[in-house]
């Protein structure tokens, strides 16, 4: 397999670096300190084609594959993981769900607006009492004439406040029944749909997270994705691909932290020489570089299979599990390399450290990834 960047990846990488220097980097501290969700940045990313990376051109998207998608997420995450996270959630979850399971009418109605970022997308599976155990969800949809009436709440939802359209998986059958859940498209402004307070988070503070609340929220039959009872299976397939995006996010965080530590280690002099020349630091940098390389190889193996339309349940889980843990370890080590300076907000490594932890939790915890991996290898 050729691991060199293709021409599209090179162009995307250069484009994001130029865009980030102008639009993202000067604002990172303010966004992080004040939990500002920079909607305008995502509108501009939409103009660049990065909010519909995987969407076919016939629906207004860029029509790229997963290699280009992973590159885009990684480059954004190296600068600001919050922006990378929101871009990935929009592309993989809401947009990806409609792209995979929507009918032609739904695709034509929603994909062009999502791909251009005229619409910002949200996706709702998690609830207060059902995180990993999504089959036990309480939010329901009950048929009433030509409509479905939704009641309940989803929490920890990216873009719950600012999102223009959400795909939500709700219960239409019995609790615990994998065929008892269905997926619906719900537009902002629908009576009965509101959002809760923004979560005050440890990291990823410029990516909006809040609750979606449904109070007799009436959704037309036309907004059902696929068939009744398909929601859980659809969600698991969406997450298979989504885990590759979180792995890419993790990779970007790890690279950002490593590059900051490497630069500092070459410049910081102690005991008469740069600390990079002290074996304790050199070995730490060597470990960081090696685990990043292994993470990247796992990701691109999954990318290759995804682009070939092969099953990626095992590969996506492995890439997500390993890469997210690497992001935490590398960003922790980066702080150690910078010492006291690493513990301050004057250097980016403390933010990478805070942001990295979400990668081991979101879209399936590390523990859930190990369950998925174990099930696959024990079949």
Short mmCIF file of C-alpha atoms in Angstrom, two decimals:
data_model
loop_
_atom_site.label_atom_id
_atom_site.label_comp_id
_atom_site.label_asym_id
_atom_site.label_seq_id
_atom_site.Cartn_x
_atom_site.Cartn_y
_atom_site.Cartn_z
CA UNK A 1 0.00 0.00 0.00
CA UNK A 2 1.25 3.48 -0.89
CA UNK A 3 1.28 5.64 2.23
CA UNK A 4 2.41 8.78 0.44
CA UNK A 5 -0.10 11.62 0.18
CA UNK A 6 -1.97 11.72 -3.11
CA UNK A 7 -2.37 15.05 -4.90
CA UNK A 8 -5.74 15.74 -3.29
CA UNK A 9 -4.31 15.10 0.18
CA UNK A 10 -1.41 17.47 -0.51
CA UNK A 11 -3.77 20.21 -1.66
CA UNK A 12 -6.10 19.70 1.32
CA UNK A 13 -3.18 19.77 3.75
CA UNK A 14 -1.78 23.00 2.28
CA UNK A 15 -5.22 24.60 2.12
CA UNK A 16 -6.00 23.84 5.77
CA UNK A 17 -2.62 25.06 6.98
CA UNK A 18 -3.13 28.36 5.18
CA UNK A 19 -6.74 28.65 6.38
CA UNK A 20 -5.83 27.76 9.97
CA UNK A 21 -3.04 30.33 10.18
CA UNK A 22 -5.50 33.07 9.25
CA UNK A 23 -8.87 31.95 10.64
CA UNK A 24 -8.20 29.59 13.55
CA UNK A 25 -4.82 30.05 15.20
CA UNK A 26 -5.27 33.71 16.28
CA UNK A 27 -8.53 32.84 18.07
CA UNK A 28 -7.78 29.53 19.77
CA UNK A 29 -7.20 30.87 23.27
CA UNK A 30 -10.33 33.04 23.29
CA UNK A 31 -12.50 30.20 22.00
CA UNK A 32 -11.06 27.77 24.53
CA UNK A 33 -11.20 30.11 27.54
CA UNK A 34 -14.77 31.24 26.86
CA UNK A 35 -16.23 28.10 25.23
CA UNK A 36 -17.03 30.01 22.04
CA UNK A 37 -18.34 27.86 19.22
CA UNK A 38 -17.11 29.63 16.04
CA UNK A 39 -20.01 28.98 13.66
CA UNK A 40 -18.52 31.35 11.09
CA UNK A 41 -15.43 29.15 10.78
CA UNK A 42 -17.55 26.17 9.74
CA UNK A 43 -19.38 28.28 7.17
CA UNK A 44 -15.98 29.10 5.66
CA UNK A 45 -14.92 25.45 5.84
CA UNK A 46 -18.12 24.72 3.91
CA UNK A 47 -16.98 27.14 1.19
CA UNK A 48 -13.73 25.17 0.99
CA UNK A 49 -15.64 21.90 0.54
CA UNK A 50 -14.61 20.49 3.91
CA UNK A 51 -18.11 20.11 5.36
CA UNK A 52 -19.07 17.63 2.66
CA UNK A 53 -15.78 15.84 2.09
CA UNK A 54 -17.36 12.45 1.42
CA UNK A 55 -20.61 13.70 -0.14
CA UNK A 56 -20.82 12.90 -3.88
CA UNK A 57 -20.51 15.88 -6.20
CA UNK A 58 -24.03 15.35 -7.52
CA UNK A 59 -25.28 16.39 -4.06
CA UNK A 60 -22.96 19.38 -3.80
CA UNK A 61 -20.11 17.66 -1.96
CA UNK A 62 -16.41 17.25 -2.68
CA UNK A 63 -16.75 13.57 -3.58
CA UNK A 64 -13.49 12.54 -1.92
CA UNK A 65 -12.63 9.27 -0.18
CA UNK A 66 -11.55 8.50 3.36
CA UNK A 67 -7.84 9.26 2.77
CA UNK A 68 -8.67 12.89 1.99
CA UNK A 69 -11.16 12.99 4.85
CA UNK A 70 -8.63 11.69 7.39
CA UNK A 71 -6.08 14.23 6.16
CA UNK A 72 -8.53 17.09 6.62
CA UNK A 73 -9.42 16.08 10.18
CA UNK A 74 -5.80 15.48 11.13
CA UNK A 75 -4.64 18.88 9.84
CA UNK A 76 -7.44 20.71 11.67
CA UNK A 77 -6.76 18.77 14.89
CA UNK A 78 -3.06 19.65 14.81
CA UNK A 79 -4.13 23.28 15.17
CA UNK A 80 -7.40 23.13 17.14
CA UNK A 81 -8.90 19.72 18.01
CA UNK A 82 -12.25 21.35 18.80
CA UNK A 83 -12.63 22.47 15.20
CA UNK A 84 -11.51 19.05 13.98
CA UNK A 85 -14.07 17.36 16.24
CA UNK A 86 -17.01 19.48 15.07
CA UNK A 87 -16.02 19.09 11.42
CA UNK A 88 -15.78 15.30 11.90
CA UNK A 89 -19.11 15.04 13.75
CA UNK A 90 -20.88 17.01 11.03
CA UNK A 91 -19.38 14.91 8.23
CA UNK A 92 -19.37 11.40 9.71
CA UNK A 93 -22.50 11.38 11.81
CA UNK A 94 -25.36 13.59 10.62
CA UNK A 95 -24.29 13.98 6.99
CA UNK A 96 -22.90 10.45 6.83
CA UNK A 97 -26.10 8.93 8.19
CA UNK A 98 -28.29 10.67 5.61
CA UNK A 99 -25.81 9.82 2.87
CA UNK A 100 -25.76 6.12 3.79
CA UNK A 101 -29.42 5.54 4.61
CA UNK A 102 -31.46 8.41 3.21
CA UNK A 103 -33.72 7.96 0.21
CA UNK A 104 -33.19 10.03 -2.92
CA UNK A 105 -35.63 12.72 -1.83
CA UNK A 106 -33.94 13.09 1.57
CA UNK A 107 -30.47 13.20 0.01
CA UNK A 108 -31.47 15.91 -2.46
CA UNK A 109 -33.16 17.95 0.27
CA UNK A 110 -30.45 17.82 2.95
CA UNK A 111 -27.03 16.85 1.55
CA UNK A 112 -26.38 20.00 -0.54
CA UNK A 113 -27.17 22.25 2.44
CA UNK A 114 -25.05 20.14 4.80
CA UNK A 115 -22.14 19.93 2.35
CA UNK A 116 -22.08 23.72 1.93
CA UNK A 117 -22.51 24.29 5.71
CA UNK A 118 -25.69 26.25 5.07
CA UNK A 119 -26.95 23.63 7.52
CA UNK A 120 -24.87 22.47 10.47
CA UNK A 121 -25.56 18.86 11.42
CA UNK A 122 -26.10 17.12 14.77
CA UNK A 123 -26.55 13.43 15.60
CA UNK A 124 -28.30 12.01 18.67
CA UNK A 125 -27.87 8.54 20.15
CA UNK A 126 -26.65 9.02 23.74
CA UNK A 127 -29.07 9.67 26.62
CA UNK A 128 -28.63 10.42 30.32
CA UNK A 129 -29.06 6.80 31.37
CA UNK A 130 -27.88 5.12 28.17
CA UNK A 131 -24.35 5.88 27.08
CA UNK A 132 -22.65 2.68 26.00
CA UNK A 133 -25.93 0.79 26.48
CA UNK A 134 -27.77 2.60 23.71
CA UNK A 135 -30.29 -0.23 23.35
CA UNK A 136 -31.88 0.82 26.64
CA UNK A 137 -32.80 4.32 25.42
CA UNK A 138 -35.94 6.01 26.73
CA UNK A 139 -36.67 8.62 24.07
CA UNK A 140 -39.66 7.43 22.06
CA UNK A 141 -41.40 8.06 18.75
CA UNK A 142 -45.11 7.14 18.57
CA UNK A 143 -47.04 7.09 15.28
CA UNK A 144 -49.92 9.56 15.12
CA UNK A 145 -51.59 9.78 11.73
CA UNK A 146 -48.99 10.72 9.12
CA UNK A 147 -46.56 11.95 11.80
CA UNK A 148 -44.36 10.60 14.56
CA UNK A 149 -44.41 12.26 17.97
CA UNK A 150 -41.04 12.29 19.76
CA UNK A 151 -40.63 12.61 23.55
CA UNK A 152 -37.46 12.43 25.62
CA UNK A 153 -33.94 13.84 25.51
CA UNK A 154 -30.50 13.17 24.07
CA UNK A 155 -27.40 14.44 25.83
CA UNK A 156 -23.75 15.15 25.03
CA UNK A 157 -24.86 16.11 21.52
CA UNK A 158 -22.40 18.02 19.34
CA UNK A 159 -24.12 21.11 17.83
CA UNK A 160 -27.32 20.59 19.85
CA UNK A 161 -27.81 24.36 20.10
CA UNK A 162 -26.42 25.64 16.80
CA UNK A 163 -27.30 22.68 14.58
CA UNK A 164 -29.86 23.22 11.82
CA UNK A 165 -30.74 19.57 11.33
CA UNK A 166 -30.30 16.50 13.53
CA UNK A 167 -30.48 12.78 12.90
CA UNK A 168 -31.78 11.10 16.06
CA UNK A 169 -32.19 7.44 16.92
CA UNK A 170 -35.24 6.87 19.14
CA UNK A 171 -37.28 3.95 20.45
CA UNK A 172 -40.21 2.79 18.33
CA UNK A 173 -40.43 -0.67 19.93
CA UNK A 174 -39.46 -2.44 23.14
CA UNK A 175 -36.45 -1.45 25.25
CA UNK A 176 -33.41 -3.60 24.58
CA UNK A 177 -34.73 -4.80 21.21
CA UNK A 178 -32.17 -4.07 18.48
CA UNK A 179 -35.11 -3.82 16.06
CA UNK A 180 -36.98 -1.48 18.40
CA UNK A 181 -35.20 1.73 17.35
CA UNK A 182 -35.63 4.00 14.32
CA UNK A 183 -33.84 7.04 12.91
CA UNK A 184 -35.48 10.37 12.09
CA UNK A 185 -34.36 13.68 10.61
CA UNK A 186 -35.47 16.61 12.79
CA UNK A 187 -35.06 20.20 11.64
CA UNK A 188 -34.33 23.17 13.87
CA UNK A 189 -37.48 25.15 14.55
CA UNK A 190 -39.71 22.08 14.68
CA UNK A 191 -42.25 22.72 17.49
CA UNK A 192 -41.34 20.70 20.57
CA UNK A 193 -37.59 20.61 19.80
CA UNK A 194 -35.40 22.61 22.17
CA UNK A 195 -31.85 22.43 23.46
CA UNK A 196 -30.45 22.45 26.98
CA UNK A 197 -27.51 24.32 28.46
CA UNK A 198 -24.07 24.07 26.93
CA UNK A 199 -21.88 21.59 28.83
CA UNK A 200 -18.89 23.15 30.63
CA UNK A 201 -16.16 20.74 29.55
CA UNK A 202 -12.58 19.88 30.43
CA UNK A 203 -11.47 20.00 26.79
CA UNK A 204 -12.80 20.44 23.26
CA UNK A 205 -14.27 23.63 24.63
CA UNK A 206 -14.78 25.32 21.26
CA UNK A 207 -16.92 22.40 20.07
CA UNK A 208 -20.51 22.87 21.23
CA UNK A 209 -22.01 20.10 23.36
CA UNK A 210 -25.53 20.25 24.82
CA UNK A 211 -28.80 18.40 25.28
CA UNK A 212 -31.53 17.90 22.65
CA UNK A 213 -35.02 17.88 24.20
CA UNK A 214 -38.19 16.55 22.57
CA UNK A 215 -41.57 17.53 24.00
CA UNK A 216 -44.36 16.23 21.77
CA UNK A 217 -42.11 17.02 18.83
CA UNK A 218 -44.03 16.14 15.67
CA UNK A 219 -41.96 14.77 12.77
CA UNK A 220 -43.45 13.77 9.38
CA UNK A 221 -43.26 10.21 8.08
CA UNK A 222 -41.11 11.57 5.22
CA UNK A 223 -38.32 12.20 7.76
CA UNK A 224 -37.96 8.54 8.71
CA UNK A 225 -34.55 7.22 7.58
CA UNK A 226 -34.91 3.75 6.10
CA UNK A 227 -37.48 1.46 7.67
CA UNK A 228 -38.99 1.29 11.13
CA UNK A 229 -36.69 -0.74 13.35
CA UNK A 230 -33.53 -0.04 11.31
CA UNK A 231 -32.19 2.72 13.58
CA UNK A 232 -29.82 0.73 15.77
CA UNK A 233 -28.23 -1.19 12.90
CA UNK A 234 -27.86 2.07 10.96
CA UNK A 235 -26.22 3.76 13.96
CA UNK A 236 -23.69 0.95 14.39
CA UNK A 237 -22.72 1.17 10.70
CA UNK A 238 -22.40 4.95 10.94
CA UNK A 239 -20.16 4.55 14.00
CA UNK A 240 -17.92 2.08 12.15
CA UNK A 241 -16.88 4.89 9.83
CA UNK A 242 -17.12 7.54 12.52
CA UNK A 243 -14.50 5.75 14.59
CA UNK A 244 -11.98 6.23 11.80
CA UNK A 245 -12.63 9.97 12.02
CA UNK A 246 -12.02 9.98 15.79
CA UNK A 247 -8.82 8.01 15.18
CA UNK A 248 -7.78 10.73 12.71
CA UNK A 249 -8.68 13.40 15.27
CA UNK A 250 -6.52 11.57 17.81
CA UNK A 251 -3.66 11.37 15.33
CA UNK A 252 -3.80 15.12 14.74
CA UNK A 253 -3.72 15.79 18.49
CA UNK A 254 -0.77 13.45 18.97
CA UNK A 255 1.15 15.03 16.10
CA UNK A 256 0.40 18.54 17.33
CA UNK A 257 1.63 17.73 20.83
CA UNK A 258 4.68 15.85 19.56
CA UNK A 259 5.72 18.63 17.18
CA UNK A 260 5.43 21.21 19.96
CA UNK A 261 7.52 19.02 22.30
CA UNK A 262 10.14 18.33 19.62
CA UNK A 263 10.55 22.03 18.84
CA UNK A 264 10.85 22.92 22.51
CA UNK A 265 13.33 20.11 23.21
CA UNK A 266 15.63 21.35 20.48
CA UNK A 267 15.57 24.92 21.82
CA UNK A 268 15.54 24.45 25.61
CA UNK A 269 19.07 24.28 27.03
CA UNK A 270 19.83 22.61 30.36
CA UNK A 271 23.20 21.47 31.69
CA UNK A 272 24.91 23.09 28.72
CA UNK A 273 23.02 21.46 25.83
CA UNK A 274 19.51 21.23 24.33
CA UNK A 275 17.35 18.85 26.37
CA UNK A 276 16.73 16.82 23.20
CA UNK A 277 20.34 15.67 23.52
CA UNK A 278 19.70 14.23 26.98
CA UNK A 279 18.85 10.54 26.68
CA UNK A 280 15.82 10.77 29.00
CA UNK A 281 14.15 13.28 26.67
CA UNK A 282 15.44 11.74 23.43
CA UNK A 283 13.98 8.35 24.37
CA UNK A 284 10.66 9.96 25.28
CA UNK A 285 10.54 11.64 21.88
CA UNK A 286 11.45 8.33 20.22
CA UNK A 287 8.54 6.59 21.94
CA UNK A 288 6.17 9.38 20.93
CA UNK A 289 7.24 9.22 17.28
CA UNK A 290 6.96 5.43 17.16
CA UNK A 291 3.46 5.23 18.63
CA UNK A 292 2.28 8.01 16.29
CA UNK A 293 3.61 6.03 13.33
CA UNK A 294 1.83 2.88 14.50
CA UNK A 295 -1.39 4.85 14.99
CA UNK A 296 -1.17 6.22 11.46
CA UNK A 297 -0.61 2.75 9.99
CA UNK A 298 -3.70 1.38 11.76
CA UNK A 299 -5.77 4.31 10.52
CA UNK A 300 -4.70 3.95 6.90
CA UNK A 301 -5.35 0.22 6.95
CA UNK A 302 -8.93 1.03 7.97
CA UNK A 303 -9.06 3.80 5.34
CA UNK A 304 -8.00 1.37 2.63
CA UNK A 305 -10.77 -1.05 3.56
CA UNK A 306 -13.36 1.73 3.86
CA UNK A 307 -12.49 3.08 0.42
CA UNK A 308 -12.82 -0.47 -0.95
CA UNK A 309 -16.29 -0.76 0.64
CA UNK A 310 -15.10 -3.59 2.88
CA UNK A 311 -16.30 -4.12 6.43
CA UNK A 312 -14.31 -1.95 8.88
CA UNK A 313 -15.86 -2.90 12.24
CA UNK A 314 -12.63 -4.48 13.52
CA UNK A 315 -10.19 -2.12 11.81
CA UNK A 316 -12.11 1.01 12.80
CA UNK A 317 -12.34 -0.09 16.43
CA UNK A 318 -8.62 -0.96 16.57
CA UNK A 319 -7.62 2.34 14.97
CA UNK A 320 -9.92 4.34 17.26
CA UNK A 321 -8.89 2.51 20.44
CA UNK A 322 -5.15 2.64 19.83
CA UNK A 323 -5.00 6.14 18.37
CA UNK A 324 -7.09 7.71 21.14
CA UNK A 325 -4.91 6.16 23.84
CA UNK A 326 -1.81 7.31 21.94
CA UNK A 327 -3.16 10.88 21.84
CA UNK A 328 -3.51 10.88 25.63
CA UNK A 329 -0.06 9.34 26.20
CA UNK A 330 1.75 11.59 23.72
CA UNK A 331 0.13 14.78 25.00
CA UNK A 332 0.95 13.72 28.58
CA UNK A 333 4.58 13.15 27.62
CA UNK A 334 4.66 16.46 25.76
CA UNK A 335 3.79 18.27 28.98
CA UNK A 336 6.59 16.38 30.74
CA UNK A 337 9.08 17.45 28.06
CA UNK A 338 8.10 21.10 28.51
CA UNK A 339 8.09 20.78 32.29
CA UNK A 340 6.60 23.80 34.08
CA UNK A 341 5.95 25.58 30.80
CA UNK A 342 3.89 22.62 29.63
CA UNK A 343 1.56 23.19 32.54
CA UNK A 344 0.79 26.76 31.45
CA UNK A 345 -1.56 28.05 28.76
CA UNK A 346 1.33 29.87 27.10
CA UNK A 347 2.13 26.66 25.23
CA UNK A 348 -0.35 24.47 23.30
CA UNK A 349 0.48 21.13 24.92
CA UNK A 350 -1.78 21.63 27.95
CA UNK A 351 -4.72 22.14 25.58
CA UNK A 352 -3.82 19.04 23.55
CA UNK A 353 -3.68 17.18 26.88
CA UNK A 354 -7.19 18.33 27.86
CA UNK A 355 -8.63 17.77 24.39
CA UNK A 356 -7.12 14.31 23.98
CA UNK A 357 -9.17 12.67 26.72
CA UNK A 358 -12.46 13.04 24.83
CA UNK A 359 -11.07 10.76 22.10
CA UNK A 360 -11.06 7.81 24.53
CA UNK A 361 -14.73 8.46 25.39
CA UNK A 362 -16.64 9.81 22.37
CA UNK A 363 -18.15 7.48 19.72
CA UNK A 364 -17.56 4.50 21.98
CA UNK A 365 -15.20 4.39 24.96
CA UNK A 366 -11.90 2.51 24.86
CA UNK A 367 -13.59 -0.21 26.87
CA UNK A 368 -16.36 -0.53 24.28
CA UNK A 369 -13.76 -0.67 21.50
CA UNK A 370 -12.13 -3.61 23.27
CA UNK A 371 -15.50 -5.35 23.46
CA UNK A 372 -16.00 -4.78 19.71
CA UNK A 373 -12.48 -6.00 18.93
CA UNK A 374 -12.87 -9.09 21.14
CA UNK A 375 -16.20 -10.01 19.52
CA UNK A 376 -14.68 -9.73 16.07
CA UNK A 377 -11.57 -11.78 16.76
CA UNK A 378 -13.50 -14.48 18.67
CA UNK A 379 -16.06 -15.06 15.92
#
